[in-house]
CSV table of C-alpha atoms in Angstrom, one decimal:
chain,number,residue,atom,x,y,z
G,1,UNK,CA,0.0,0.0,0.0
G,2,UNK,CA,1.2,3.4,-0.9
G,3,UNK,CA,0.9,6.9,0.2
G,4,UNK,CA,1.9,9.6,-2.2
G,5,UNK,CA,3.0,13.0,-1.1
G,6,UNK,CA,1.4,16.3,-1.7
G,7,UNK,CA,5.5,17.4,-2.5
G,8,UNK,CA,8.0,16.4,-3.7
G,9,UNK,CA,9.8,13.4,-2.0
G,10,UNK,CA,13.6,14.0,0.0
G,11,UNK,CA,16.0,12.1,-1.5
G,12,UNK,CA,17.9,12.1,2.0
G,13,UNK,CA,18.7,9.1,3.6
G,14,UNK,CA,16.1,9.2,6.4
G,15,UNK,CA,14.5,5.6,7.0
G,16,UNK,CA,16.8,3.8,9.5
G,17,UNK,CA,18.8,0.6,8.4
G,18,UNK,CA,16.4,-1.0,11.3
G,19,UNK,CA,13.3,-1.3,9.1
G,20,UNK,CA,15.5,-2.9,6.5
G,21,UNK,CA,16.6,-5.2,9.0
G,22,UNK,CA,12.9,-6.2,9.4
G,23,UNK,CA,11.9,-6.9,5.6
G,24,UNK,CA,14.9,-8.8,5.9
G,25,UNK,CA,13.8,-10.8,8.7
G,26,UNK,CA,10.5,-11.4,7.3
G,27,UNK,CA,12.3,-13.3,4.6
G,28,UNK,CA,13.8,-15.2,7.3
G,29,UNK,CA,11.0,-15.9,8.7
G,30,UNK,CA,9.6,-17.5,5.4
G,31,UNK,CA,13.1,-19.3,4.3
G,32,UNK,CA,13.7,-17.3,1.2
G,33,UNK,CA,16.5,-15.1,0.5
G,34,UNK,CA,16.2,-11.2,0.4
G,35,UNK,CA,19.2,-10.8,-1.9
G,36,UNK,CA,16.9,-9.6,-4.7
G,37,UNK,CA,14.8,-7.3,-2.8
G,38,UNK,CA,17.9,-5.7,-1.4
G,39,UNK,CA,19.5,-5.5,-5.3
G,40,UNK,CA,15.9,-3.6,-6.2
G,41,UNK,CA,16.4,-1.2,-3.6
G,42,UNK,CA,20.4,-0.4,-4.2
G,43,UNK,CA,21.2,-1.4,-0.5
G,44,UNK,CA,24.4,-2.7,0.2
G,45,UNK,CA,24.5,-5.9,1.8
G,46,UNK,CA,27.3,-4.2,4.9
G,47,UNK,CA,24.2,-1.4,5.4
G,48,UNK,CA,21.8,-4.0,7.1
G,49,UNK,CA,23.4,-4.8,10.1
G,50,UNK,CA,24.7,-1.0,10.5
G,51,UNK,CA,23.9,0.8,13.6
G,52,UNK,CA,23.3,4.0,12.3
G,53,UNK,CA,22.4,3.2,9.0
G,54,UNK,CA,20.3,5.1,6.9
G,55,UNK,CA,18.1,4.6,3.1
G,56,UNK,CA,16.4,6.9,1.5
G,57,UNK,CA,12.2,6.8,0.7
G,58,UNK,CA,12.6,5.7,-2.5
G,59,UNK,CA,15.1,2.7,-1.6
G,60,UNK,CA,13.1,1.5,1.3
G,61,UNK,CA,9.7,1.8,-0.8
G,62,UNK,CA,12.2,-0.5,-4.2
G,63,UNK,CA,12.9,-3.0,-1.2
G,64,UNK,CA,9.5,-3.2,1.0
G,65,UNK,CA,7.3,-3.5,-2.4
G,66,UNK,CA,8.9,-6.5,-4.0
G,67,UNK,CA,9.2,-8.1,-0.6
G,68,UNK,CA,5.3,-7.5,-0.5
G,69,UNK,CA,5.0,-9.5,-3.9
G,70,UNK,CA,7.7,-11.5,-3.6
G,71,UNK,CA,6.5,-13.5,0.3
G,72,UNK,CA,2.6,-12.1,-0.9
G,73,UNK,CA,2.2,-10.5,2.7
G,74,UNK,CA,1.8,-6.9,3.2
G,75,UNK,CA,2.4,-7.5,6.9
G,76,UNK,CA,6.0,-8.7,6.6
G,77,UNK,CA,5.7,-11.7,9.0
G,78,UNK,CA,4.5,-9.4,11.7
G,79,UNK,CA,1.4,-11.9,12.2
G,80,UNK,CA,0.3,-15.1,12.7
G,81,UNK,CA,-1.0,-15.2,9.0
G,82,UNK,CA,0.2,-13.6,5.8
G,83,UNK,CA,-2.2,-10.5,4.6
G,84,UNK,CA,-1.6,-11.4,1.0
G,85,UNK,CA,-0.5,-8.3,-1.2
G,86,UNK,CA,-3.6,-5.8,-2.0
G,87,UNK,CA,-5.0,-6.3,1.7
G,88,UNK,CA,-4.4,-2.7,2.9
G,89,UNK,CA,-5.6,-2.1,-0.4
G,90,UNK,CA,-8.9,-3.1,0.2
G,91,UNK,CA,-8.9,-1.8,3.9
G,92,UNK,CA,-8.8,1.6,1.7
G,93,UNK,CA,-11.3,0.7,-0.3
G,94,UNK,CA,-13.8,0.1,2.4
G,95,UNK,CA,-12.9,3.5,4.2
G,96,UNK,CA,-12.7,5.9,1.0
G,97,UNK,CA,-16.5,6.3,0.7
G,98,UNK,CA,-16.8,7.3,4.1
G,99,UNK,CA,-18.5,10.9,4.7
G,100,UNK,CA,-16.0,12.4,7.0
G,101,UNK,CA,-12.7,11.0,8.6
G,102,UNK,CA,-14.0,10.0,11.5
G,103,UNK,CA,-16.6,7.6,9.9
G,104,UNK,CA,-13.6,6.7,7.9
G,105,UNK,CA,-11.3,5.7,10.7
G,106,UNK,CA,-13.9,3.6,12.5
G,107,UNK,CA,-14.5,1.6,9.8
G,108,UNK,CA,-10.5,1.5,9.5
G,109,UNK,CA,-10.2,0.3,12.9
G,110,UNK,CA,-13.2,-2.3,12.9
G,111,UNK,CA,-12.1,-3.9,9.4
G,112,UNK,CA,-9.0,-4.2,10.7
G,113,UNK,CA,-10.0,-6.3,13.1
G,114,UNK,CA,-11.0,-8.9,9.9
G,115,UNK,CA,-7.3,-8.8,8.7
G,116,UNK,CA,-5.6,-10.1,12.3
G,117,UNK,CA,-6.5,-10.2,16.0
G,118,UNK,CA,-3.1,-9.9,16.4
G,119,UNK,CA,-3.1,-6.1,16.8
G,120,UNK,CA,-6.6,-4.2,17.9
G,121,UNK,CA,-6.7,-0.5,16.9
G,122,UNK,CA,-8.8,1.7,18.1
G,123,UNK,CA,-10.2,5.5,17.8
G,124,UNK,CA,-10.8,7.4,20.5
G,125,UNK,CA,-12.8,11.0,20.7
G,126,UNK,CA,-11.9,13.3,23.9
G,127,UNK,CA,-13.1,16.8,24.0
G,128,UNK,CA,-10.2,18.3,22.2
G,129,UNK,CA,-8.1,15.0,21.2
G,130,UNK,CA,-8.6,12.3,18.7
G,131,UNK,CA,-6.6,8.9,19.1
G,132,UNK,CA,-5.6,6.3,17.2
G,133,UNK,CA,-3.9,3.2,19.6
G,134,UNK,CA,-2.6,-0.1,19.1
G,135,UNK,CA,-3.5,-2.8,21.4
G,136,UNK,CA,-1.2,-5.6,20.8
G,137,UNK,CA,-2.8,-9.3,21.9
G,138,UNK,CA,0.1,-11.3,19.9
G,139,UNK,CA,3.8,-10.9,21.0
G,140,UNK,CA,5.3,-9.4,17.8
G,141,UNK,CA,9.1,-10.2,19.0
G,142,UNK,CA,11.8,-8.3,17.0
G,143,UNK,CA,9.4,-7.0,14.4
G,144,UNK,CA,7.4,-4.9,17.5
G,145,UNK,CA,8.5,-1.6,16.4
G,146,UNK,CA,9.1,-1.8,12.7
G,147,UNK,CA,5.4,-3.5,12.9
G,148,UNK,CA,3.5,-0.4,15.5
G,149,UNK,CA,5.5,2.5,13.5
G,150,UNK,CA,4.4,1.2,10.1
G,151,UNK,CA,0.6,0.3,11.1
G,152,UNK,CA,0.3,3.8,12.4
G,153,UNK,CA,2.0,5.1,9.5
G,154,UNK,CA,-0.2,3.6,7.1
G,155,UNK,CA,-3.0,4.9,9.6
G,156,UNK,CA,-1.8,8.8,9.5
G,157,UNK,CA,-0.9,8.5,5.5
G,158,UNK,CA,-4.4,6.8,4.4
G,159,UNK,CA,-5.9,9.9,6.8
G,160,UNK,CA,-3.4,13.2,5.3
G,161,UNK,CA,-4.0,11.7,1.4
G,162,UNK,CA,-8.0,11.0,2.2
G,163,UNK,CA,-8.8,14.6,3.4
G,164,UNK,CA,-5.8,16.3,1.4
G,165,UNK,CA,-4.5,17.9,4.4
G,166,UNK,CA,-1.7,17.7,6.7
G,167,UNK,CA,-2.8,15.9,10.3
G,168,UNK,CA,-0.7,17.5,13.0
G,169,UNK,CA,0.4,15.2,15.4
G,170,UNK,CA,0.4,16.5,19.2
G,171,UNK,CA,2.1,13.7,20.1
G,172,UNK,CA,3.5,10.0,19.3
G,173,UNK,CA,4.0,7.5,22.0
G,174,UNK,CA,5.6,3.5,21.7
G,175,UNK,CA,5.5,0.7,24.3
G,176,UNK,CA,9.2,-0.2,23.7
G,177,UNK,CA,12.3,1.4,24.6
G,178,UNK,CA,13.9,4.7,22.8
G,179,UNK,CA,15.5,3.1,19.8
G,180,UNK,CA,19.3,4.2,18.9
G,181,UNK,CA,17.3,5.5,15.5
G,182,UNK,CA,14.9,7.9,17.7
G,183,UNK,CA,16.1,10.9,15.8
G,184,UNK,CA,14.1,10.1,13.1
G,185,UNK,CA,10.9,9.9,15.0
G,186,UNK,CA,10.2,13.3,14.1
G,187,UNK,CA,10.1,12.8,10.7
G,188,UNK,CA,8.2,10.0,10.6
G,189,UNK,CA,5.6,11.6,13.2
G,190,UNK,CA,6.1,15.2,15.2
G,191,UNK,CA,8.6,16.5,17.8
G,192,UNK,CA,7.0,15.2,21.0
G,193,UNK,CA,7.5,11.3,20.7
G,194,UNK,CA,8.0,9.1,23.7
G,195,UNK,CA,8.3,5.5,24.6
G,196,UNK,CA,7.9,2.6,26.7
G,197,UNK,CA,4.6,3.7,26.8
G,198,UNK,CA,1.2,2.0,27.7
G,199,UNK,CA,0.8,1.5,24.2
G,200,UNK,CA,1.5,2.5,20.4
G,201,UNK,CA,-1.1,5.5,19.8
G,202,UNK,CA,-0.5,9.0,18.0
G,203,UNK,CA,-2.7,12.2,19.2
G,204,UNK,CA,-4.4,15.1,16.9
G,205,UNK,CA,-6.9,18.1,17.2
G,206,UNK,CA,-10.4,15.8,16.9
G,207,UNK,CA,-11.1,19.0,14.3
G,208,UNK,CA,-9.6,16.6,11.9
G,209,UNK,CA,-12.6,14.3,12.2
G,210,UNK,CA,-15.1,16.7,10.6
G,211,UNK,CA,-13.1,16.9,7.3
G,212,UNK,CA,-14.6,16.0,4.8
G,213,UNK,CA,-13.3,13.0,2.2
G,214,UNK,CA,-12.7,14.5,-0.8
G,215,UNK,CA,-11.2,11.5,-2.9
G,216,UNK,CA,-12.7,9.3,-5.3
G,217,UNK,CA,-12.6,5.5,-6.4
G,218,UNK,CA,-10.6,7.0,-9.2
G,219,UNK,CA,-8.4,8.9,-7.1
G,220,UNK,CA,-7.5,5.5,-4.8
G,221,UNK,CA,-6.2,3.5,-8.1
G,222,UNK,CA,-4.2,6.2,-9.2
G,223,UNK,CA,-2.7,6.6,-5.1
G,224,UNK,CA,-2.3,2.7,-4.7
G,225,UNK,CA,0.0,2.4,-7.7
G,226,UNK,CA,2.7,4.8,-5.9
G,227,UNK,CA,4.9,3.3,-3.6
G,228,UNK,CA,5.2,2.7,0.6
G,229,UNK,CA,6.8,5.5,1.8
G,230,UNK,CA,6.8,5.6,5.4
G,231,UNK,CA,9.8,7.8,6.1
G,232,UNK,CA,8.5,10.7,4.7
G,233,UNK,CA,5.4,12.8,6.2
G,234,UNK,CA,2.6,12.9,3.5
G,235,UNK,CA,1.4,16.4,3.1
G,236,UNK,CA,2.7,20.1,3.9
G,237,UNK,CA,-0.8,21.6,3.3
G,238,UNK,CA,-2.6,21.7,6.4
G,239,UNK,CA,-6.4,22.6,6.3
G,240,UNK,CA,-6.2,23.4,10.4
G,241,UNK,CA,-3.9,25.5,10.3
G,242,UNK,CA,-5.6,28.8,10.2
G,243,UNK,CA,-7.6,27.4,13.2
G,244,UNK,CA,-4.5,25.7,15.0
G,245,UNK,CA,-3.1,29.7,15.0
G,246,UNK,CA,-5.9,31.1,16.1
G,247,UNK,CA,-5.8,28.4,19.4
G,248,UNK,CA,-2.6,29.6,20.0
G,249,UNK,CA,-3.6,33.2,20.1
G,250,UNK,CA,-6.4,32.9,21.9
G,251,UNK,CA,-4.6,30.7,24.7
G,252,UNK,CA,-2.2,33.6,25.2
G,253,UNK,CA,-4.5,36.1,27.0
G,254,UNK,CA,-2.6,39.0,26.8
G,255,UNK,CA,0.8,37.8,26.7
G,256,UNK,CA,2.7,38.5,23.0
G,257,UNK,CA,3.6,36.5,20.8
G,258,UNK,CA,5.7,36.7,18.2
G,259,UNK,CA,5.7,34.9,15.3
G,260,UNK,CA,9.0,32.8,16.2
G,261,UNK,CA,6.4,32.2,19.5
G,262,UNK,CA,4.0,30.8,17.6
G,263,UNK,CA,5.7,29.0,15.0
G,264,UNK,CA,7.3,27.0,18.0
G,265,UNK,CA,4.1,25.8,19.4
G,266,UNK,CA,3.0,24.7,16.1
G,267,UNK,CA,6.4,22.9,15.3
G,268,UNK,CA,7.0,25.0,12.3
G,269,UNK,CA,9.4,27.0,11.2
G,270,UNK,CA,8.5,30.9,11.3
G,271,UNK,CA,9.5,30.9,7.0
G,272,UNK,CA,6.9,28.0,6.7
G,273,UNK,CA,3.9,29.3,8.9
G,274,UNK,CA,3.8,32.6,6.7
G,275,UNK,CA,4.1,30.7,3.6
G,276,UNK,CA,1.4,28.6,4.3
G,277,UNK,CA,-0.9,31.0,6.1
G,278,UNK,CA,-0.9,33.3,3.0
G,279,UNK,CA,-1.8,29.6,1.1
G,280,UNK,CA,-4.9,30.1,2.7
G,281,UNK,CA,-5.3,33.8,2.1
G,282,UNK,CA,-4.1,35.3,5.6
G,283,UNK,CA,-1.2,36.6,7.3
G,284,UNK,CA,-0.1,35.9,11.2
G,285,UNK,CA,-0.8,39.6,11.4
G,286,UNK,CA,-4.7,39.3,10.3
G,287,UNK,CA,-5.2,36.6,13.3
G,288,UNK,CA,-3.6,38.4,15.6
G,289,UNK,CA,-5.8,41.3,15.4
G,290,UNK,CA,-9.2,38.4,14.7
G,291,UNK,CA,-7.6,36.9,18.1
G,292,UNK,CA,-7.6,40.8,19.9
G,293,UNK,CA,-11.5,41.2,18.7
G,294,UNK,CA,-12.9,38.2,19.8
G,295,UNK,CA,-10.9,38.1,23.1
G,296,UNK,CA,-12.0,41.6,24.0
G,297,UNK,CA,-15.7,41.3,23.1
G,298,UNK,CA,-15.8,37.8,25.5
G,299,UNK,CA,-14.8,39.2,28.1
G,300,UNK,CA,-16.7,42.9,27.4
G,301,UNK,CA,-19.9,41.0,27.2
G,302,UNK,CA,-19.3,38.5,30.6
G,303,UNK,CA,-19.6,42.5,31.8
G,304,UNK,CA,-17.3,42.4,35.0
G,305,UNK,CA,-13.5,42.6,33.9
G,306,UNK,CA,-12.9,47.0,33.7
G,307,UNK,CA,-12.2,48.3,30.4
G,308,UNK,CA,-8.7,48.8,31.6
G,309,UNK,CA,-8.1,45.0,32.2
G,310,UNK,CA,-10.2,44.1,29.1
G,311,UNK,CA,-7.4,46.4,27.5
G,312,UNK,CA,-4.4,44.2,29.2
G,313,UNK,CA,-6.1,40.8,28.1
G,314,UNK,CA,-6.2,41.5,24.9
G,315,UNK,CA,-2.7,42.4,24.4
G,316,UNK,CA,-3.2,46.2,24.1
G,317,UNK,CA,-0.6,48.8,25.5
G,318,UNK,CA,-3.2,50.8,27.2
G,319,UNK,CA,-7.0,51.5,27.5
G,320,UNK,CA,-7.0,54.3,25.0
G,321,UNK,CA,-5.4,52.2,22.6
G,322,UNK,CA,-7.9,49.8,23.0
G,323,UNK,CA,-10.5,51.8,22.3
G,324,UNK,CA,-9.6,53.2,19.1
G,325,UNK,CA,-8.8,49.6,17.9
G,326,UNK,CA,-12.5,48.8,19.2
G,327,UNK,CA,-14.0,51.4,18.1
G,328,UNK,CA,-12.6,50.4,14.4
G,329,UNK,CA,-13.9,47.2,14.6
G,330,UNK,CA,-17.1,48.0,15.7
G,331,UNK,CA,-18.1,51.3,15.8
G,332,UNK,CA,-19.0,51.8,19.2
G,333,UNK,CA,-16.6,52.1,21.8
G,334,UNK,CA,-15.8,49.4,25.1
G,335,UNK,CA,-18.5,50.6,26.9
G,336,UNK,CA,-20.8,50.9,24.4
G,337,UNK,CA,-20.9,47.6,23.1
G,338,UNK,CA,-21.3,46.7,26.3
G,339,UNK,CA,-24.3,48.6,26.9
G,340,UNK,CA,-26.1,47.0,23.6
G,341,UNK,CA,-25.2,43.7,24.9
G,342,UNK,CA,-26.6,44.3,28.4
């Protein structure tokens, strides 16, 4: 199964020799030899067993696809039965004509269930949080991690290519130990990773569930003949971000932020939040002052902070300040507004 990116692909060495190391061991597993999957993805034989050894997207996708076709399981011996090659395929298949992600990833997770019992996912809606977790009722050995970061890879890619946005990750976390590889975590998933965790889930804004799907049967046959990429995060658009700033802001109450502030909390570079907020037709500067207008009318019509604090929580220098800037956006003045309101 293949997820193809919204850019262009790195051609950095990014996918750690460990992952190699497990389509090699699923060969093992079935007594065949990987020398010819390893020739189709240009990997040295001396690169396997390296410690800090590294292939690019493209080798690892040459390598992991005829290893699919050649042992005809997509799983790679992680389970007690083969999932013959075009299962995750079909897994898409029964997702794509879902109405919205969420509908999508529940029938993700349940049909799973049909392929193995060896691994249960699950979703799970909180008030601000969506989660995606492994439960793991087969010991999967060797192959544990290679197995959990690919199923949630596959998981995260189907999701970014189905909705044609970007799912930020809050978080990552693994049940087994940091790997000597864990720099490349971040790649494959965000900044905050951690492990020996309870079990193998990744964390998003549940605001990704309303999206709508936007791909056709069409549009799957033309993704699922690209390649397994799993090193390489799908899509750089992201149609939350606009609302992911505007959290930020709004969280700050007051204090300022600049744009290296809030390119931080979004774990993006200050060059790449401006380029894509003006994508979506805005500027940091635009939200900042949406942010200042909603803050201030809140609290003007809970009708107990004084102007003058009203002035600080928004993020204004002083009360008249504030009520120029108000008066702009409204026409009325502090008080006045909160007279209509009353």
């Amino acid at each position: 199964m293949t997820f193809q990116a919204a850019a262009a692909i790195p051609r950095r060495a990014v996918t750690p020799a460990a992952f190699v190391r497990g389509v090699v061991a699923a060969y093992a597993r079935y007594g065949l030899d990987p020398a010819e999957a390893l020739q189709r993805g240009q990997i040295a034989p001396d690169l396997v067993n390296s410690p800090d050894g590294r292939v690019t997207a493209v080798q690892f996708e040459a390598l992991a696809g005829h290893a699919m076709r050649e042992l005809d399981d997509e799983a790679l011996g992680w389970f007690s039965r083969r999932l013959p090659f075009g299962t995750y395929g079909m897994l898409c298949r029964a997702s794509i004509t879902a109405p919205t992600l969420e509908v999508a990833l529940k029938r993700w997770c349940r049909h799973h269930r049909l392929l193995t019992e060896d691994v249960l996912l699950d979703l799970e809606v909180g008030e601000e949080t969506a989660i995606v977790s492994i439960r793991e009722r087969h010991d999967l050995g060797t192959l544990r991690e290679f197995c959990l970061v690919t199923l949630l890879r596959y998981v995260l890619g189907f999701s970014c290519w189905a909705v044609d946005s970007k799912i930020a990750l809050r978080a990552a976390e693994f049940p087994h130990p940091e790997p000597g590889h864990v720099s490349v975590y971040p790649t494959i998933f965000c900044r905050n990773v951690s492990f020996d965790a309870a079990h193998a889930r990744i964390i998003f804004d549940k605001h990704y569930l309303s999206l709508p799907l936007t791909r056709s049967a069409a549009d799957l046959d033309n993704m699922l003949k690209g390649a397994l990429r799993l090193t390489v995060l799908p899509y750089r658009r992201d149609r939350l971000l606009v609302e992911r700033v505007r959290r930020v802001l709004r969280n700050a109450r007051g204090r300022s932020l600049g744009a290296e502030d809030v390119a931080s909390e979004l774990a993006l570079s200050t060059r790449t939040m401006h380029r894509r907020l003006r994508e979506e037709s805005t500027s940091l500067r635009d939200l900042k002052e949406e942010a200042k207008f909603e803050l201030a009318k809140q609290e003007l019509m809970r009708g107990r902070a004084p102007i003058k604090r009203i002035a600080e929580i928004a993020g204004f220098r002083n009360e008249k300040s504030f009520s120029r800037a108000f008066r702009t956006w409204t026409g009325a003045s502090p008080r006045e507004f909160r007279g209509r309101y009353r």
